[in-house]
Coordinates of C-alpha atoms and ligand atoms in Angstrom, one line a residue:
X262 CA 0.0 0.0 0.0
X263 CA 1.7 3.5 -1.0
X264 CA 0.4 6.8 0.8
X265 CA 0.2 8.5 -2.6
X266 CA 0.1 7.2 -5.9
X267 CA 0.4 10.2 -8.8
X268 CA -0.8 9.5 -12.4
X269 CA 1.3 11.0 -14.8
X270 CA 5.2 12.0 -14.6
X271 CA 4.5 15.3 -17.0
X272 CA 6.1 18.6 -15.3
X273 CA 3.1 18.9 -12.8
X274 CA 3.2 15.1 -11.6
X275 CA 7.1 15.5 -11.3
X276 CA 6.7 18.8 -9.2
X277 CA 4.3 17.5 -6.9
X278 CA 6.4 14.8 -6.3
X279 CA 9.1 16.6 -5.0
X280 CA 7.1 18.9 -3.1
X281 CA 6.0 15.4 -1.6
X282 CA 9.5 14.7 -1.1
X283 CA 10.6 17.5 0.2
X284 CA 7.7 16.7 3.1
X285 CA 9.2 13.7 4.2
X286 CA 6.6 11.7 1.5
X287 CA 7.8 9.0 -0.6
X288 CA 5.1 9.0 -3.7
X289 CA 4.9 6.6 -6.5
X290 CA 4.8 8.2 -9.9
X291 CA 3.4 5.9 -12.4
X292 CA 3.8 7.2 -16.2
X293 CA 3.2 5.7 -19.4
X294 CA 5.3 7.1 -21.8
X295 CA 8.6 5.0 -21.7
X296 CA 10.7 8.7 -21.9
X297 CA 10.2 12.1 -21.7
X298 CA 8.3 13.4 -24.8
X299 CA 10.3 15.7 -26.6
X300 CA 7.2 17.6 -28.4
X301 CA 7.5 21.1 -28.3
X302 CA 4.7 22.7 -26.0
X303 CA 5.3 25.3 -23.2
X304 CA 8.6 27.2 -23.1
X305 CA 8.0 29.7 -20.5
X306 CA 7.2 30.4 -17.2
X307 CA 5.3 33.3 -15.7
X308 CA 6.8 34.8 -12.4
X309 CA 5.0 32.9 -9.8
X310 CA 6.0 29.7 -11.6
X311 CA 9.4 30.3 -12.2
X312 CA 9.6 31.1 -8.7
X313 CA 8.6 27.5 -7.6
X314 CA 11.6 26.0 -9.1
X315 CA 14.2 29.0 -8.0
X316 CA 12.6 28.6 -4.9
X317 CA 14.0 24.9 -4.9
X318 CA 17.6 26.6 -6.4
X319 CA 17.2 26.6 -10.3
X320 CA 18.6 29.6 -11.6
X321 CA 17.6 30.9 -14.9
X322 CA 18.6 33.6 -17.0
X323 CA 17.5 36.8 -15.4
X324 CA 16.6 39.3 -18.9
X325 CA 14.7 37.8 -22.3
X326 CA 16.3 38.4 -25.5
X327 CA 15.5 42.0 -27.2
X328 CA 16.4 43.6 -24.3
X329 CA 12.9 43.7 -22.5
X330 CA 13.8 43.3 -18.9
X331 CA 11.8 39.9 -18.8
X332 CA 9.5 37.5 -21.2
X333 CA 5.7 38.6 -21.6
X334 CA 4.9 37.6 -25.4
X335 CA 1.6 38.0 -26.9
X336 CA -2.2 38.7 -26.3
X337 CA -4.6 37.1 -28.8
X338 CA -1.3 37.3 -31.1
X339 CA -0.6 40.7 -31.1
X340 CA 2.8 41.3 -29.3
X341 CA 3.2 43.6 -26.4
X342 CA 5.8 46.2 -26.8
X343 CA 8.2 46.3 -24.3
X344 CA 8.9 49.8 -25.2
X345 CA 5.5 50.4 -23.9
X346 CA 5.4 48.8 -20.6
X347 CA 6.2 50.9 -17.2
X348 CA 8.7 48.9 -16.1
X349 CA 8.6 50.7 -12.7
X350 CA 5.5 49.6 -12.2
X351 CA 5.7 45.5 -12.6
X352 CA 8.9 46.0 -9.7
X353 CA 8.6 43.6 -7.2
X354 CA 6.9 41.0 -9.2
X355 CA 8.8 38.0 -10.3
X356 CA 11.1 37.6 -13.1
X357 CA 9.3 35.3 -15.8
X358 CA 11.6 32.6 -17.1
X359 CA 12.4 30.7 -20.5
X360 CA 12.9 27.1 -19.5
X361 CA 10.8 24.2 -21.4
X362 CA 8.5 21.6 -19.6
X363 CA 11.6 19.1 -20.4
X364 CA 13.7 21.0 -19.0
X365 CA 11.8 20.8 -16.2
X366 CA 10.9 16.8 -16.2
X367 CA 14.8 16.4 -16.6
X368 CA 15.5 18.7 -13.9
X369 CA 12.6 17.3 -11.2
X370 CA 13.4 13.2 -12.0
X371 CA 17.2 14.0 -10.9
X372 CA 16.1 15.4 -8.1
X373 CA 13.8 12.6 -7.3
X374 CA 16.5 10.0 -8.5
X375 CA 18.4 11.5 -5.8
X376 CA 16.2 11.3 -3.1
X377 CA 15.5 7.7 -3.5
X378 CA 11.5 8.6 -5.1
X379 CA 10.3 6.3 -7.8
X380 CA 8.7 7.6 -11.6
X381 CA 7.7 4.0 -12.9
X382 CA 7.9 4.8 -16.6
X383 CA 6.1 3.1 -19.1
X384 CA 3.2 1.9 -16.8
X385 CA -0.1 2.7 -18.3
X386 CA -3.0 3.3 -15.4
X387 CA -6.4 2.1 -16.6
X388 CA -8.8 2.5 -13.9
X389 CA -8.7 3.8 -10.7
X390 CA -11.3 2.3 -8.1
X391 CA -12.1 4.7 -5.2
X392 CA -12.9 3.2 -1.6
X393 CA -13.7 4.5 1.8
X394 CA -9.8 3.7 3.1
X395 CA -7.9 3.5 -0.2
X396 CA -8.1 3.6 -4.4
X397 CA -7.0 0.8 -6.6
X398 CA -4.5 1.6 -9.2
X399 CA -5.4 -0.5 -12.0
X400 CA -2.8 -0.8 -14.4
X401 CA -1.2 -2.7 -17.4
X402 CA 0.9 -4.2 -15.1
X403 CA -1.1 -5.0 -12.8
X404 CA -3.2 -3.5 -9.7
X405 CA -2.0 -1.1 -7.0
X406 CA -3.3 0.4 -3.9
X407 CA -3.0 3.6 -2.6
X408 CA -4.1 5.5 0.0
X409 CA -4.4 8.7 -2.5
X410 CA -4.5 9.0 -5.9
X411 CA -3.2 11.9 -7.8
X412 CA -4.4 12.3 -11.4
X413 CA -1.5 15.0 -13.0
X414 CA -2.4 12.6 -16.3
X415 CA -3.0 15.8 -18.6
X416 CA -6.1 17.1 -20.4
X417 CA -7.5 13.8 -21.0
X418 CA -7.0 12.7 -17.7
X419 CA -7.8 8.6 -17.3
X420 CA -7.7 9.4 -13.6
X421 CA -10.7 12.2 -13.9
X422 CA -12.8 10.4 -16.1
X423 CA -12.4 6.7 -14.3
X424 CA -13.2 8.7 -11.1
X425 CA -16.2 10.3 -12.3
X426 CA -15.4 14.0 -12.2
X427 CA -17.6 16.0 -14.2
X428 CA -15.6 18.2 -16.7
X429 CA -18.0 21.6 -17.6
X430 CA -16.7 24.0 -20.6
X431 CA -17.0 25.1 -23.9
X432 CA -16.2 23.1 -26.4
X433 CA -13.3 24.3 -29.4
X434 CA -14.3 25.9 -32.0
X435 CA -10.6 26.5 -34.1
X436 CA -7.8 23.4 -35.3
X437 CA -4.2 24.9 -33.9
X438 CA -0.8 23.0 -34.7
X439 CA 2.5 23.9 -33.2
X440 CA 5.4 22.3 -35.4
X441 CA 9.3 22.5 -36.0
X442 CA 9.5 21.6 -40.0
X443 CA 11.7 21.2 -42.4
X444 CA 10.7 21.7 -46.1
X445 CA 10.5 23.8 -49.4
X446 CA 9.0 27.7 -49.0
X447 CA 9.2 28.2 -45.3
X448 CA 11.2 31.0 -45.9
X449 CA 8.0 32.9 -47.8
X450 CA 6.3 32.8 -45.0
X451 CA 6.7 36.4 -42.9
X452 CA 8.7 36.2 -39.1
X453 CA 6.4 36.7 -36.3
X454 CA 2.5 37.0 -35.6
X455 CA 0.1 37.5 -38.1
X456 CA -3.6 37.6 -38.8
X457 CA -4.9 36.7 -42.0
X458 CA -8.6 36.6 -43.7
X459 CA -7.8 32.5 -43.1
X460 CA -6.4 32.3 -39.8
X461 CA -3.8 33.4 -36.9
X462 CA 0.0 32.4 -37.7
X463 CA 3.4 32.7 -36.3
X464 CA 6.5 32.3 -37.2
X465 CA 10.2 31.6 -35.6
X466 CA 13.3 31.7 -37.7
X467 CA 13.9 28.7 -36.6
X468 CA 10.5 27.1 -38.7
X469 CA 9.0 26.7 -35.4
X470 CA 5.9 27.6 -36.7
X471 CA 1.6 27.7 -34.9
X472 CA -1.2 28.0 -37.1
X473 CA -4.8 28.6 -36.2
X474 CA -8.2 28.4 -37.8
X475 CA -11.5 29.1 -36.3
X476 CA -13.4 27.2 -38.7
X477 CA -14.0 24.4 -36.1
X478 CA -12.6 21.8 -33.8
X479 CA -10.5 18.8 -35.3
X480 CA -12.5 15.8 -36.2
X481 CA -10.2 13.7 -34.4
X482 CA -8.1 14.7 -32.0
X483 CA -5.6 11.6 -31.7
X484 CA -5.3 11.1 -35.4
X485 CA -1.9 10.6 -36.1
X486 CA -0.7 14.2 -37.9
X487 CA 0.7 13.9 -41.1
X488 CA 3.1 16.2 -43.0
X489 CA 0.0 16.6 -45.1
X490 CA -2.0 18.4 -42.6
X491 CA 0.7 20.6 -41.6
X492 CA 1.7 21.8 -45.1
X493 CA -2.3 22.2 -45.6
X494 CA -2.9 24.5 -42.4
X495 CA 0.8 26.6 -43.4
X496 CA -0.9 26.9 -47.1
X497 CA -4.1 28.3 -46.1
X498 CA -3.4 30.1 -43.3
X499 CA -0.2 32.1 -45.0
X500 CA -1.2 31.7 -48.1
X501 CA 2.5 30.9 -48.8
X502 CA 2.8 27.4 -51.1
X503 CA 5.0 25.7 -48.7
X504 CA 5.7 22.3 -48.5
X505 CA 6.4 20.1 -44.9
X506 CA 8.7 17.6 -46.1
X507 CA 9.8 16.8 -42.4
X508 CA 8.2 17.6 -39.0
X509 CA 10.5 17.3 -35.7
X510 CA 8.2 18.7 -33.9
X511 CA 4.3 18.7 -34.0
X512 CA 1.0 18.8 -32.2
X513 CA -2.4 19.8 -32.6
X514 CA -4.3 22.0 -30.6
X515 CA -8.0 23.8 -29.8
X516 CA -9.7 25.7 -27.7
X517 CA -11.7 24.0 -25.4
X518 CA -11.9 25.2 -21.8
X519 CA -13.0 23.3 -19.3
X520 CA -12.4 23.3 -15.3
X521 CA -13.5 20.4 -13.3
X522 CA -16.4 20.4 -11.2
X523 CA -14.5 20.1 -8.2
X524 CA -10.8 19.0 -7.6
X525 CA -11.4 16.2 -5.2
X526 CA -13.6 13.5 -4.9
X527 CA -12.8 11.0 -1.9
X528 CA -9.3 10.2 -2.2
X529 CA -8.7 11.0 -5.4
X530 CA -7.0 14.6 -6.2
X531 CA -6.5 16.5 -9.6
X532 CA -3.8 18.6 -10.6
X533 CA -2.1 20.5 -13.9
X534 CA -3.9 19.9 -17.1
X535 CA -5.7 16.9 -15.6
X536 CA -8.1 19.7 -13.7
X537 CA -8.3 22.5 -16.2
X538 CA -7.8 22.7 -20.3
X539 CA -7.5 25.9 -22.7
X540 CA -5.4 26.8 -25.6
X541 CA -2.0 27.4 -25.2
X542 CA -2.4 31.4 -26.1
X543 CA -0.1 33.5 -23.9
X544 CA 1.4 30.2 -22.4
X545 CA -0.1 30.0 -18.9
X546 CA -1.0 26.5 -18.7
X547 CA 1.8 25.2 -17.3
X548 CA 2.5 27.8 -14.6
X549 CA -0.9 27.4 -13.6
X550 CA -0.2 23.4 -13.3
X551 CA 3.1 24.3 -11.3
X552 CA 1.5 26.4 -9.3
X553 CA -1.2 23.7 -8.5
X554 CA 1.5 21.4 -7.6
X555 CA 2.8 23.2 -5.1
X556 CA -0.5 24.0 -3.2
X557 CA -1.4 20.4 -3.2
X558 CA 2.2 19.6 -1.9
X559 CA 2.4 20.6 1.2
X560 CA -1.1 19.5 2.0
X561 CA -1.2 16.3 1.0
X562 CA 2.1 15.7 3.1
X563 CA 0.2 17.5 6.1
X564 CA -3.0 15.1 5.5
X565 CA -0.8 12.3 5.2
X566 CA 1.3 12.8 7.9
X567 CA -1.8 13.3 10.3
X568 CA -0.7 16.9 10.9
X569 CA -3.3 18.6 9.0
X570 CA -7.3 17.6 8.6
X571 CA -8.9 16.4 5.0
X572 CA -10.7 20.0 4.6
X573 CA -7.3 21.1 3.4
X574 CA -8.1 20.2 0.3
X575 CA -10.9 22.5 0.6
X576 CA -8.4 25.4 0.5
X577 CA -6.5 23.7 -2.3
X578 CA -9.4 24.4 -4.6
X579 CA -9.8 27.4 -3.0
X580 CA -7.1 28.9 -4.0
X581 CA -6.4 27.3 -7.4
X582 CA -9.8 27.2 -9.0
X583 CA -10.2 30.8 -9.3
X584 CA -6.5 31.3 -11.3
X585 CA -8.2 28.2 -13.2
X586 CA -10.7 30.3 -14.3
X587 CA -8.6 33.4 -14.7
X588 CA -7.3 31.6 -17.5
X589 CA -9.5 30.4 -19.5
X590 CA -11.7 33.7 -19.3
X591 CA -8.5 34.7 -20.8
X592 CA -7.5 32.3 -23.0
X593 CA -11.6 32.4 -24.5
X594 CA -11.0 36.3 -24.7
X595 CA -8.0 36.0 -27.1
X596 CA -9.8 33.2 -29.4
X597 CA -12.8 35.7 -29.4
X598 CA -10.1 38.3 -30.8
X599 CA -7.9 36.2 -33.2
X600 CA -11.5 34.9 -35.0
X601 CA -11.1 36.1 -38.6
X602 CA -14.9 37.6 -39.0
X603 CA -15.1 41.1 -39.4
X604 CA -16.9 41.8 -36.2
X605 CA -13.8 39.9 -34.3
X606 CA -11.2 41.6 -35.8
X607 CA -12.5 45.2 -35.9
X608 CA -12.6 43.8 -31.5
X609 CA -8.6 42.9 -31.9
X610 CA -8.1 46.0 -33.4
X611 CA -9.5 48.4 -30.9
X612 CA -7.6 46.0 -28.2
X613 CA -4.5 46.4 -30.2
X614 CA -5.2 50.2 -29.7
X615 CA -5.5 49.9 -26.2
X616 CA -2.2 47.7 -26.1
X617 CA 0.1 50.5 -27.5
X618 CA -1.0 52.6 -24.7
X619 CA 1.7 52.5 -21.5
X620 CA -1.8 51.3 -19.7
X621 CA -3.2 48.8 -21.7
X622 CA 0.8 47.8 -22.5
X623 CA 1.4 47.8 -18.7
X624 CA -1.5 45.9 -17.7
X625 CA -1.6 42.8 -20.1
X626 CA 2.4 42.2 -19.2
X627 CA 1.7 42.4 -15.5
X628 CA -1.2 39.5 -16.2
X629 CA 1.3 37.6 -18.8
X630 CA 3.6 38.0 -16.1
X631 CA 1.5 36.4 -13.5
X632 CA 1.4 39.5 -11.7
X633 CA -2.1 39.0 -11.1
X634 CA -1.5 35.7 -9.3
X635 CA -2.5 35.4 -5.6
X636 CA -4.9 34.2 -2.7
X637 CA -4.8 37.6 -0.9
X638 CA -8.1 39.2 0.0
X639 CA -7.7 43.2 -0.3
X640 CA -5.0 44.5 0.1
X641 CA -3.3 42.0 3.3
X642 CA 0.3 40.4 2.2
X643 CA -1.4 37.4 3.6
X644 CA -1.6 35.5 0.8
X645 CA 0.6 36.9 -1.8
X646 CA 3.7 35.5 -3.0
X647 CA 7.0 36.0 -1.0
X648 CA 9.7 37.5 -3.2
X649 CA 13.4 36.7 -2.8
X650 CA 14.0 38.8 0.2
X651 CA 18.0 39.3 0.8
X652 CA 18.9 37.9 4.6
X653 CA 20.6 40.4 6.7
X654 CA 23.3 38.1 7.3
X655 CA 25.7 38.7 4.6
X656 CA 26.2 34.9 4.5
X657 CA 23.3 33.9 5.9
X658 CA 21.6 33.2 2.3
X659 CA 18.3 34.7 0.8
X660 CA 14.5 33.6 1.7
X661 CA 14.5 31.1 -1.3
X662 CA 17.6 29.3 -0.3
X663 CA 16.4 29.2 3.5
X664 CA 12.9 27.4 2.0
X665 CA 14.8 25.4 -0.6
X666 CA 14.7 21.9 1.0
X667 CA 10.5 22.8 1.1
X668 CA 10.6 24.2 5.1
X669 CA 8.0 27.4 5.8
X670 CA 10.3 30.1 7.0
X671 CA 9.5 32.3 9.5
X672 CA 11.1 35.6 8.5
X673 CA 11.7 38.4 11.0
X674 CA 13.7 41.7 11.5
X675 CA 17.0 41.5 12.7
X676 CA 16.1 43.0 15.6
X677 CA 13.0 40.6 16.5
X678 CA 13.8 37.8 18.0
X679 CA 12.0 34.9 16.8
X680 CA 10.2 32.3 19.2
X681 CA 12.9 29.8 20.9
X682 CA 11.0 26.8 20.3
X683 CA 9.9 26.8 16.7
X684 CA 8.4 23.9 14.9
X685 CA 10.9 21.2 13.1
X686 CA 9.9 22.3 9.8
X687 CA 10.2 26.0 10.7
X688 CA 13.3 27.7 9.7
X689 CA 13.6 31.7 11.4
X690 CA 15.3 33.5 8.8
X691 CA 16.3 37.1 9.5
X692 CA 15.9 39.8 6.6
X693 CA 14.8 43.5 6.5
X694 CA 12.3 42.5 3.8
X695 CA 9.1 41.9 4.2
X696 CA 6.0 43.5 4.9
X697 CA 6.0 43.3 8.8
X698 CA 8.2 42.7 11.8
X699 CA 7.4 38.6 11.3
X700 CA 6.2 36.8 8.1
X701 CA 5.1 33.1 8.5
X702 CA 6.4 31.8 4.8
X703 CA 4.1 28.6 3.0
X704 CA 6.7 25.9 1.6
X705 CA 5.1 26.7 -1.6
X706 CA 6.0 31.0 -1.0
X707 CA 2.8 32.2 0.4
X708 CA 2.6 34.7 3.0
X709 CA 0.2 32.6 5.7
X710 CA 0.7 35.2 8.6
X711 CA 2.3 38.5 8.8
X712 CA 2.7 40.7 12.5
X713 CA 4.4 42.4 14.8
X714 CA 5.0 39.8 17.2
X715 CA 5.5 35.7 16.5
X716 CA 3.4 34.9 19.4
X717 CA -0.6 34.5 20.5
X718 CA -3.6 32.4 18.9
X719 CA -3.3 33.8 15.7
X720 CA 0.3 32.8 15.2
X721 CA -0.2 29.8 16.3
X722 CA -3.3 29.4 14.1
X723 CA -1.2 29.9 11.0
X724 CA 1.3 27.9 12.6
X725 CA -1.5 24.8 12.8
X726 CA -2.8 25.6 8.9
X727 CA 1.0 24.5 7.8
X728 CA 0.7 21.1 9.8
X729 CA 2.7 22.4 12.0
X730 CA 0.8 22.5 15.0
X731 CA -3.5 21.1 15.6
X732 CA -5.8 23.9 14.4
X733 CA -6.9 25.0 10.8
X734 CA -5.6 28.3 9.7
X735 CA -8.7 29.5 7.0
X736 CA -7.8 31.0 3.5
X737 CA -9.4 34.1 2.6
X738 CA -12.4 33.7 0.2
X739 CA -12.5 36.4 -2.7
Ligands
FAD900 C1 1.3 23.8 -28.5 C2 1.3 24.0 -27.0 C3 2.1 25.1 -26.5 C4 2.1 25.3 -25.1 N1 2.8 26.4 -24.7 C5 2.8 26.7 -23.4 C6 3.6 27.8 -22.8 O1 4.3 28.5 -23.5 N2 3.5 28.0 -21.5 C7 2.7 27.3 -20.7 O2 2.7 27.6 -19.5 N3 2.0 26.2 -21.1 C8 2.0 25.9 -22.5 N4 1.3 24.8 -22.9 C9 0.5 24.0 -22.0 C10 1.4 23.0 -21.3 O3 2.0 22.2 -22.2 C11 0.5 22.1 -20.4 O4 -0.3 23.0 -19.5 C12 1.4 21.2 -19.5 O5 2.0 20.2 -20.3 C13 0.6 20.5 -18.4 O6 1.4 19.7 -17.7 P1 0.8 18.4 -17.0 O7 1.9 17.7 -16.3 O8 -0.5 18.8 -16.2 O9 0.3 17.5 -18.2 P2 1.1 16.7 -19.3 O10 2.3 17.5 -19.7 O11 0.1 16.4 -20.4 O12 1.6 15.4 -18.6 C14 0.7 14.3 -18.4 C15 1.6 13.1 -18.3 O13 0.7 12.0 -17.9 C16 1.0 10.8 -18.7 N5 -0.2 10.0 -18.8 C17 -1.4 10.4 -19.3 N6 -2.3 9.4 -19.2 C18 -1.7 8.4 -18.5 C19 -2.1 7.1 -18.0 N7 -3.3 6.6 -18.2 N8 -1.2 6.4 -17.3 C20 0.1 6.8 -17.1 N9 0.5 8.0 -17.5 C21 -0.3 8.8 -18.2 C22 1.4 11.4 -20.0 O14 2.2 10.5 -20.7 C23 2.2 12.7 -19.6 O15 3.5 12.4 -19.4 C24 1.3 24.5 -24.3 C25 0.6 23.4 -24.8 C26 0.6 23.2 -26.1 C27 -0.2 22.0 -26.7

């Protein structure tokens, strides 16, 4: 019998993994692809995402190319000018970071490989069985029992439909391909985004090229894709007579958005793609997945461990399903603009307009960004994202390599002594950051408590919502 059994070794079922890890949990991943798939999807992460991994000590590249101070692409296709943001006013939001969900597999299985946590490739699940005390694992090499079950298995999540999780949303109404190609007349086609009477394209100079058209969802969705289809959907959507002669890289794409009708049912948890689906526009579905994974991690170690009640998963959903549906509000707005009908585009261009402005430019980086992310009600810090804050000690390290090994952190003023007799998975850290004398620090980089003094019920109410002592500490509703 394993405490946690998670569906799916894609970035999200990785993640959460080592968040379990990190919690003293030893999970069983169980994936059915016998390596990592080297299709080309996300490539980017926004701030709050990004921050999950430096906040474990990945270090990326701090600027994106063309000299904007950081990566914030595209709105319905039309790119924002980084000579039109206010920088000044993005400042203390997190750097967005260029790193591909392979990168991050990669990176998350060494770290498991080193901690001694097992990803069972090439095991196919196909049923899980919920009971009162346990879920059966049924796979195609034979059955398992956990005590949970975490489905991170993707949009078409086995685990979500075996389990009977309903799965409301639009359905697509455009056929998108993302491919890396090889061929004759690629070089016709114009660098960049572009709208056409036929469709939505862009193009890399590297023939990384996406194509959409809104003139329905594919017929089938698991077809294999042939270079047929891709130099079809290059020819009518650029008009350009190109020809696909070899594809490195492809996948198809649409716009359905769905979120699941609730993320837990029994013992059997969703997270990353598994819970929520939109198209890839503006490239948030990952960080929302990473994001998801660390919520759940801590938790689910704290529920495991007996340290925290079951109605934490109540706050998991809490919390997540409302970015959930931040994103697919805004992936449907941008299919509503990049339609090719005269109504929709006369839409993209007055929202183009907008764009150019330092406002509108301002204000769709800052969401890109994922400066919009957070569990905060008003304006309290409780519930936003710590940043990196500096230590005071010159050698004493900064917040996110205190909190590296997955420890809450209580950060406090030089001057403020923190309580003798903090918790084992408490770390005091001491910094002239911060928006108050004490900051109680989530292992996933939520503010849980903020005050003047690190004593009293309500410090020790936070203290209990991390597990780490008996209460529940409650998460703001919006
Ligand atoms: C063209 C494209 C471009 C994108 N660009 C971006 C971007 O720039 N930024 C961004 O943030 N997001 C982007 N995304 C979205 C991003 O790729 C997904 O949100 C992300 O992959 C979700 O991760 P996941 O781990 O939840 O699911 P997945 O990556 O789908 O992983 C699920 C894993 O579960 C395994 N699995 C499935 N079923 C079973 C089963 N029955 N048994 C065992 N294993 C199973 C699969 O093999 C897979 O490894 C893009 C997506 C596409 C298609």
């Amino acid at each position: 019998m394993h405490d946690v059994i998670i569906v799916g070794g894609g970035p999200v079922g990785l993640m959460l993994a080592l968040e379990l890890s990190l919690a003293n949990v030893d999970p069983l991943v169980l994936e059915g692809s016998a390596a990592i798939d080297p299709t080309i999807k996300a490539g980017s992460l926004n701030g709050p995402a990004a921050d999950t991994l430096r906040r474990r000590g990945v270090e990326f590249a701090a600027a994106a190319p063309g000299g904007a101070p950081r990566f914030i692409g595209h709105v319905a296709g039309m790119p924002i000018r980084a000579d039109r943001v206010r920088w000044e006013r993005l400042e203390g939001s997190s750097d967005t970071a260029f790193v591909s969900q392979q990168q991050i597999q990669e990176l998350a299985e060494e770290r498991l490989a080193e901690r001694g946590v097992e990803v069972r490739r090439g095991i196919r699940v196909m049923e899980v069985v919920p009971h009162d005390d346990r879920v059966s694992v049924v796979t195609d090499a034979g059955k398992l029992e956990a005590s949970w079950v975490v489905g991170a298995d993707g949009g078409r999540s086995l685990v979500r439909k075996s389990a009977g999780f309903a799965f409301p949303g639009l359905d697509g109404i455009m056929t998108g391909y993302q491919m890396l190609v090889q061929g004759t007349g690629l070089d016709d086609i114009p660098i960049g985004w572009h709208t056409t009477a036929t469709g939505v394209f862009r193009r890399m100079p590297n023939n990384l090229i996406l194509t959409a058209e809104f003139d329905g969802a594919p017929a089938d969705r698991s077809a294999q894709i042939t270079l047929d289809d891709l130099t079809g959907a290059i020819r009518r959507v650029t008009g350009v007579d190109a020809t696909v002669t070899a594809a490195l890289s492809a996948t198809r794409f649409t716009d359905n958005t769905r979120v699941v009708d609730s993320y837990r049912r029994g013992r059997v948890l969703l997270a990353g793609d598994a819970a929520h689906v939109h198209p890839p526009f503006g490239g948030q579905g990952l960080s929302l997945g990473m994001l998801d994974a660390t919520a759940l991690g801590w938790r689910l170690a704290g529920v495991i461990g007996g340290r925290l009640p079951e109605r934490v998963f109540d706050d998991y959903e809490r919390e997540r399903r409302p970015e959930a549906e931040r994103i697919l509000e805004w992936s449907r707005a941008q299919v509503a603009l990049m339609r090719t009908d005269e109504r929709s585009r006369a839409a993209g261009r007055l929202v183009r307009s907008l764009m150019e402005t330092p406002d509108g430019a301002t204000e769709v980086a800052r969401v890109v960004a994922g400066g919009v992310v957070s569990y905060a009600a008003g304006d309290s810090p409780i519930g936003t994202f710590a940043a990196d804050w500096a230590g005071a000690d010159a050698d004493g390290g900064s917040l996110f390599d205190v909190a590296a090994d997955g420890f809450a952190v209580l950060a406090h003023r030089r001057n403020a002594e923190p309580p003798a007799s903090l918790d084992g998975r408490v770390r005091a850290f001491a910094t002239d950051d911060g928006p108050a004398p004490f900051v109680l620090v989530r292992p996933d980089g939520v503010i849980a408590w903020a005050g003047a003094e690190a004593s009293g019920d309500e410090f020790a109410q936070a203290l209990s919502g991390l597990g780490l002592v008996t209460a529940l500490h409650a998460v703001p509703t919006r």
